[in-house]
Amino acid sequence: MVSKRKSLPKDRFFENIEDELALTFDDVRLRTGFSEVMPDAVDITTFFSRNVPLQIPFVSAAMDTVTEHQMAIAMAKAGGLGIIHRNLTPEMQAKEVARVKYHLNGKITEPICVNETITISELLQLKEQKGYTFHTFPVLNQKRQLVGVLTETDFDCCIDPSRLAREVMSTNLVTSHPRTTVQAAYDRMIQERKKVLPLVNKQGHLTGLYIFSDVRRIVTESSAHYNVDDNGQLRVGAAIGVNDFERVEKLLDKRVDVVVIDTAHADTKPVIDTLKQLKKRYTSLDVVVGNISEKESARRLLDAGADGIKIGQGPGSICTTRIVAGVGTPQVTAVYWCARVADEYKVPVCADGGLRNSGDIPIAIGAGAHSLMMGNMFAGTNEAPGEIVFLEGKQWKGYRGMGSEGAMQQHAASRERYRTGKSLLVPEGVEGLTPYKGPLATVISTNIGGLRIGMGYVGAATIEELRAKGNFQRITNAGINESHPHDVRIVKDAPNYKR
Ligand code: IMP
């Protein structure tokens, strides 16, 4: 539903320079205002796409040196989201998604059940064949009603494997109703001293299962700020390409929360057709599309049904697109105009790439972003793929563009992202090293700190308020020089500042 957008303070600033000038982070600063907002009290929850919320507005880039399952788990635990890159086969990528989803196995919504007439030896064979590593199997009768549960103890104590499941299973069950939350399940299991809690509807059919070790991990890991789905499982996204429907099937099978059509230029017919197909085939799947940097492109993607759009053509730290191809709008202007259109559709906008310091975060949100995708900021952490490299007395980790020569030579997905083939292989990125940064949690807390104090200066208590109140001033080179420390020799590095 298109709604009329209210005029905002920043509109005049951007309208006045439209057609002439495009600005990026170092060109602007946010204006401060009267503030009753305390930085530690601001609400930084937001959305990545229509139905995928974030506790913090950070998303890790779909890059092979940034986001695999370790990064995605850590991002979701920090309240953000990781997008698993697509330089992996569909099977490998789906496996990465599964590792995130099952890291905190909250409610098991489709437990593997067995019929009461199966023998223990048949079940052991099935376990072997399918590679099941768990030992808890709900047992159903012919009417598919729950009649018992086979537990590890039942297996261990069964000396005759030709016996039937119904003869061996535990029947002294405690069950609960289908809508039982993780916390309620934990309380009930403690109270009843049970390690398994099947959820059963009025007809006696099993609708889910809680296992105590999983539930305890979730409840006691002070997980209130985790980004989890309704089943208590960590949220995760995955990158896909044009017409990548087989990949999507595999990802959905592992319950991916959102897919991102991941291209260097999304305002093309194949991308828009893929988006329309996906929205037709999977009505409840959120599809984010990127990248673009023009408002007309935003409108075309939004009209085609995008649940989120991703902005950024050329700002990335490893990106050479603007130099090699001579295209791309500087990021603050790109975000502003695309977000202005997306607001009409009530669709979230993600600003992708180019963030160097925590101060760039409130600027991107002030320009209109709901979330920020970052590569370099998170590369080099413990959770990013790759080993630490020692060079010139310092520790580094590899970080490369998905359109770098190496990535393109190795992966068809990288070539497809940049619409090149083996006959025309034009790299749009570089391969490099980024300083080793330690745990992701430290990087995140530094950047969240910057965002919070920025919001305090502006007087914005929420991300929506920062988007609405953010107002800009241009800054000259002299202004940017004045902004950095000057006329001192720094003798101790600040933990949240680098030049
Ligand atoms: P960073 O946070 O500034 O390092 O930018 C990361 C973003 O750069 C990613 O999320 C991608 O959108 C983009 N990107 C990744 N690889 C390349 C490349 O090879 N060329 C251009 N852009 C890239």
PDB file of N, CA, C and O and ligand atoms in Angstrom, residues 61 63 291 316-319 321 352-354 373-376 399 401-404 417-418 428-429, ligand 1:
ATOM      1  N   ALA A  61      28.209  -9.285   5.473  1.00  0.00           N
ATOM      2  CA  ALA A  61      28.144  -9.375   4.010  1.00  0.00           C
ATOM      3  C   ALA A  61      28.228 -10.812   3.518  1.00  0.00           C
ATOM      4  O   ALA A  61      28.907 -11.656   4.109  1.00  0.00           O
ATOM      5  N   MET A  63      29.931 -12.659   1.668  1.00  0.00           N
ATOM      6  CA  MET A  63      31.246 -12.742   1.016  1.00  0.00           C
ATOM      7  C   MET A  63      31.991 -13.961   1.553  1.00  0.00           C
ATOM      8  O   MET A  63      31.839 -14.309   2.739  1.00  0.00           O
ATOM      9  N   ASN A 291      22.365  -5.237  -5.800  1.00  0.00           N
ATOM     10  CA  ASN A 291      22.438  -3.879  -5.278  1.00  0.00           C
ATOM     11  C   ASN A 291      22.026  -2.867  -6.334  1.00  0.00           C
ATOM     12  O   ASN A 291      22.148  -3.130  -7.531  1.00  0.00           O
ATOM     13  N   GLY A 316      32.180  -0.233  -1.520  1.00  0.00           N
ATOM     14  CA  GLY A 316      32.874  -1.282  -0.757  1.00  0.00           C
ATOM     15  C   GLY A 316      34.383  -1.067  -0.691  1.00  0.00           C
ATOM     16  O   GLY A 316      35.005  -0.557  -1.632  1.00  0.00           O
ATOM     17  N   SER A 317      34.969  -1.480   0.430  1.00  0.00           N
ATOM     18  CA  SER A 317      36.398  -1.250   0.660  1.00  0.00           C
ATOM     19  C   SER A 317      37.272  -2.028  -0.323  1.00  0.00           C
ATOM     20  O   SER A 317      38.418  -1.654  -0.563  1.00  0.00           O
ATOM     21  N   ILE A 318      36.741  -3.121  -0.873  1.00  0.00           N
ATOM     22  CA  ILE A 318      37.518  -3.952  -1.808  1.00  0.00           C
ATOM     23  C   ILE A 318      37.029  -3.759  -3.240  1.00  0.00           C
ATOM     24  O   ILE A 318      37.396  -4.499  -4.140  1.00  0.00           O
ATOM     25  N   CYS A 319      36.177  -2.744  -3.424  1.00  0.00           N
ATOM     26  CA  CYS A 319      35.468  -2.595  -4.691  1.00  0.00           C
ATOM     27  C   CYS A 319      36.192  -1.642  -5.635  1.00  0.00           C
ATOM     28  O   CYS A 319      36.669  -0.582  -5.208  1.00  0.00           O
ATOM     29  N   THR A 321      34.553  -1.041  -8.782  1.00  0.00           N
ATOM     30  CA  THR A 321      33.532  -0.810  -9.817  1.00  0.00           C
ATOM     31  C   THR A 321      33.553   0.629 -10.337  1.00  0.00           C
ATOM     32  O   THR A 321      33.512   0.872 -11.541  1.00  0.00           O
ATOM     33  N   ASP A 352      24.676  -1.011   2.019  1.00  0.00           N
ATOM     34  CA  ASP A 352      25.695  -2.055   1.919  1.00  0.00           C
ATOM     35  C   ASP A 352      27.045  -1.491   1.477  1.00  0.00           C
ATOM     36  O   ASP A 352      27.198  -1.046   0.347  1.00  0.00           O
ATOM     37  N   GLY A 353      28.002  -1.530   2.399  1.00  0.00           N
ATOM     38  CA  GLY A 353      29.388  -1.236   2.034  1.00  0.00           C
ATOM     39  C   GLY A 353      29.830   0.185   2.319  1.00  0.00           C
ATOM     40  O   GLY A 353      29.026   1.109   2.434  1.00  0.00           O
ATOM     41  N   GLY A 354      31.136   0.333   2.495  1.00  0.00           N
ATOM     42  CA  GLY A 354      31.738   1.659   2.604  1.00  0.00           C
ATOM     43  C   GLY A 354      31.830   2.203   4.011  1.00  0.00           C
ATOM     44  O   GLY A 354      32.349   3.307   4.213  1.00  0.00           O
ATOM     45  N   MET A 373      24.858  -3.321   5.940  1.00  0.00           N
ATOM     46  CA  MET A 373      25.629  -4.537   5.654  1.00  0.00           C
ATOM     47  C   MET A 373      27.096  -4.145   5.635  1.00  0.00           C
ATOM     48  O   MET A 373      27.472  -3.135   5.042  1.00  0.00           O
ATOM     49  N   MET A 374      27.911  -4.959   6.330  1.00  0.00           N
ATOM     50  CA  MET A 374      29.339  -4.641   6.398  1.00  0.00           C
ATOM     51  C   MET A 374      30.175  -5.864   6.073  1.00  0.00           C
ATOM     52  O   MET A 374      29.849  -6.973   6.498  1.00  0.00           O
ATOM     53  N   GLY A 375      31.243  -5.614   5.322  1.00  0.00           N
ATOM     54  CA  GLY A 375      32.184  -6.679   5.004  1.00  0.00           C
ATOM     55  C   GLY A 375      33.459  -6.477   5.784  1.00  0.00           C
ATOM     56  O   GLY A 375      33.780  -7.200   6.725  1.00  0.00           O
ATOM     57  N   ASN A 376      34.170  -5.414   5.425  1.00  0.00           N
ATOM     58  CA  ASN A 376      35.479  -5.150   6.016  1.00  0.00           C
ATOM     59  C   ASN A 376      35.420  -5.044   7.543  1.00  0.00           C
ATOM     60  O   ASN A 376      36.301  -5.520   8.253  1.00  0.00           O
ATOM     61  N   TYR A 399      40.931 -10.788   3.074  1.00  0.00           N
ATOM     62  CA  TYR A 399      39.622 -10.211   2.742  1.00  0.00           C
ATOM     63  C   TYR A 399      39.648  -9.868   1.262  1.00  0.00           C
ATOM     64  O   TYR A 399      40.536  -9.129   0.815  1.00  0.00           O
ATOM     65  N   GLY A 401      37.303  -9.105  -2.549  1.00  0.00           N
ATOM     66  CA  GLY A 401      36.042  -8.803  -3.212  1.00  0.00           C
ATOM     67  C   GLY A 401      35.493 -10.065  -3.851  1.00  0.00           C
ATOM     68  O   GLY A 401      36.254 -10.915  -4.311  1.00  0.00           O
ATOM     69  N   MET A 402      34.162 -10.155  -3.866  1.00  0.00           N
ATOM     70  CA  MET A 402      33.532 -11.288  -4.543  1.00  0.00           C
ATOM     71  C   MET A 402      33.710 -11.148  -6.054  1.00  0.00           C
ATOM     72  O   MET A 402      33.501 -12.103  -6.797  1.00  0.00           O
ATOM     73  N   GLY A 403      34.093  -9.939  -6.488  1.00  0.00           N
ATOM     74  CA  GLY A 403      34.366  -9.724  -7.903  1.00  0.00           C
ATOM     75  C   GLY A 403      35.857  -9.585  -8.163  1.00  0.00           C
ATOM     76  O   GLY A 403      36.264  -9.050  -9.190  1.00  0.00           O
ATOM     77  N   SER A 404      36.674 -10.032  -7.224  1.00  0.00           N
ATOM     78  CA  SER A 404      38.120  -9.981  -7.439  1.00  0.00           C
ATOM     79  C   SER A 404      38.501 -11.078  -8.430  1.00  0.00           C
ATOM     80  O   SER A 404      37.732 -12.018  -8.656  1.00  0.00           O
ATOM     81  N   ARG A 417      27.603 -12.871 -10.479  1.00  0.00           N
ATOM     82  CA  ARG A 417      27.271 -11.659  -9.724  1.00  0.00           C
ATOM     83  C   ARG A 417      27.662 -10.408 -10.508  1.00  0.00           C
ATOM     84  O   ARG A 417      27.004  -9.387 -10.470  1.00  0.00           O
ATOM     85  N   TYR A 418      28.775 -10.520 -11.232  1.00  0.00           N
ATOM     86  CA  TYR A 418      29.280  -9.359 -11.983  1.00  0.00           C
ATOM     87  C   TYR A 418      28.977  -9.458 -13.473  1.00  0.00           C
ATOM     88  O   TYR A 418      29.544  -8.733 -14.273  1.00  0.00           O
ATOM     89  N   GLU A 428      36.083  -6.581 -10.577  1.00  0.00           N
ATOM     90  CA  GLU A 428      35.591  -5.311 -10.015  1.00  0.00           C
ATOM     91  C   GLU A 428      35.922  -5.243  -8.532  1.00  0.00           C
ATOM     92  O   GLU A 428      35.213  -4.596  -7.750  1.00  0.00           O
ATOM     93  N   GLY A 429      36.970  -5.972  -8.155  1.00  0.00           N
ATOM     94  CA  GLY A 429      37.342  -5.958  -6.753  1.00  0.00           C
ATOM     95  C   GLY A 429      38.791  -6.380  -6.603  1.00  0.00           C
ATOM     96  O   GLY A 429      39.424  -6.839  -7.560  1.00  0.00           O
TER      97      GLY A 429
HETATM   98  P1  IMP B   1      32.785  -3.115   2.840  1.00  0.00           P
HETATM   99  O1  IMP B   1      31.970  -3.288   4.074  1.00  0.00           O
HETATM  100  O2  IMP B   1      33.109  -1.688   2.581  1.00  0.00           O
HETATM  101  O3  IMP B   1      33.999  -3.973   2.833  1.00  0.00           O
HETATM  102  O4  IMP B   1      31.854  -3.560   1.621  1.00  0.00           O
HETATM  103  C1  IMP B   1      31.257  -4.824   1.536  1.00  0.00           C
HETATM  104  C2  IMP B   1      30.323  -4.876   0.341  1.00  0.00           C
HETATM  105  O5  IMP B   1      31.045  -4.695  -0.895  1.00  0.00           O
HETATM  106  C3  IMP B   1      29.628  -6.207   0.123  1.00  0.00           C
HETATM  107  O6  IMP B   1      28.528  -6.397   0.953  1.00  0.00           O
HETATM  108  C4  IMP B   1      29.268  -6.177  -1.351  1.00  0.00           C
HETATM  109  O7  IMP B   1      28.055  -5.523  -1.601  1.00  0.00           O
HETATM  110  C5  IMP B   1      30.366  -5.346  -1.959  1.00  0.00           C
HETATM  111  N1  IMP B   1      31.350  -6.179  -2.659  1.00  0.00           N
HETATM  112  C6  IMP B   1      31.837  -7.383  -2.312  1.00  0.00           C
HETATM  113  N2  IMP B   1      32.768  -7.801  -3.184  1.00  0.00           N
HETATM  114  C7  IMP B   1      32.873  -6.839  -4.097  1.00  0.00           C
HETATM  115  C8  IMP B   1      33.677  -6.674  -5.274  1.00  0.00           C
HETATM  116  O8  IMP B   1      34.512  -7.498  -5.624  1.00  0.00           O
HETATM  117  N3  IMP B   1      33.449  -5.548  -5.993  1.00  0.00           N
HETATM  118  C9  IMP B   1      32.521  -4.624  -5.644  1.00  0.00           C
HETATM  119  N4  IMP B   1      31.800  -4.703  -4.540  1.00  0.00           N
HETATM  120  C10 IMP B   1      31.955  -5.801  -3.779  1.00  0.00           C
END
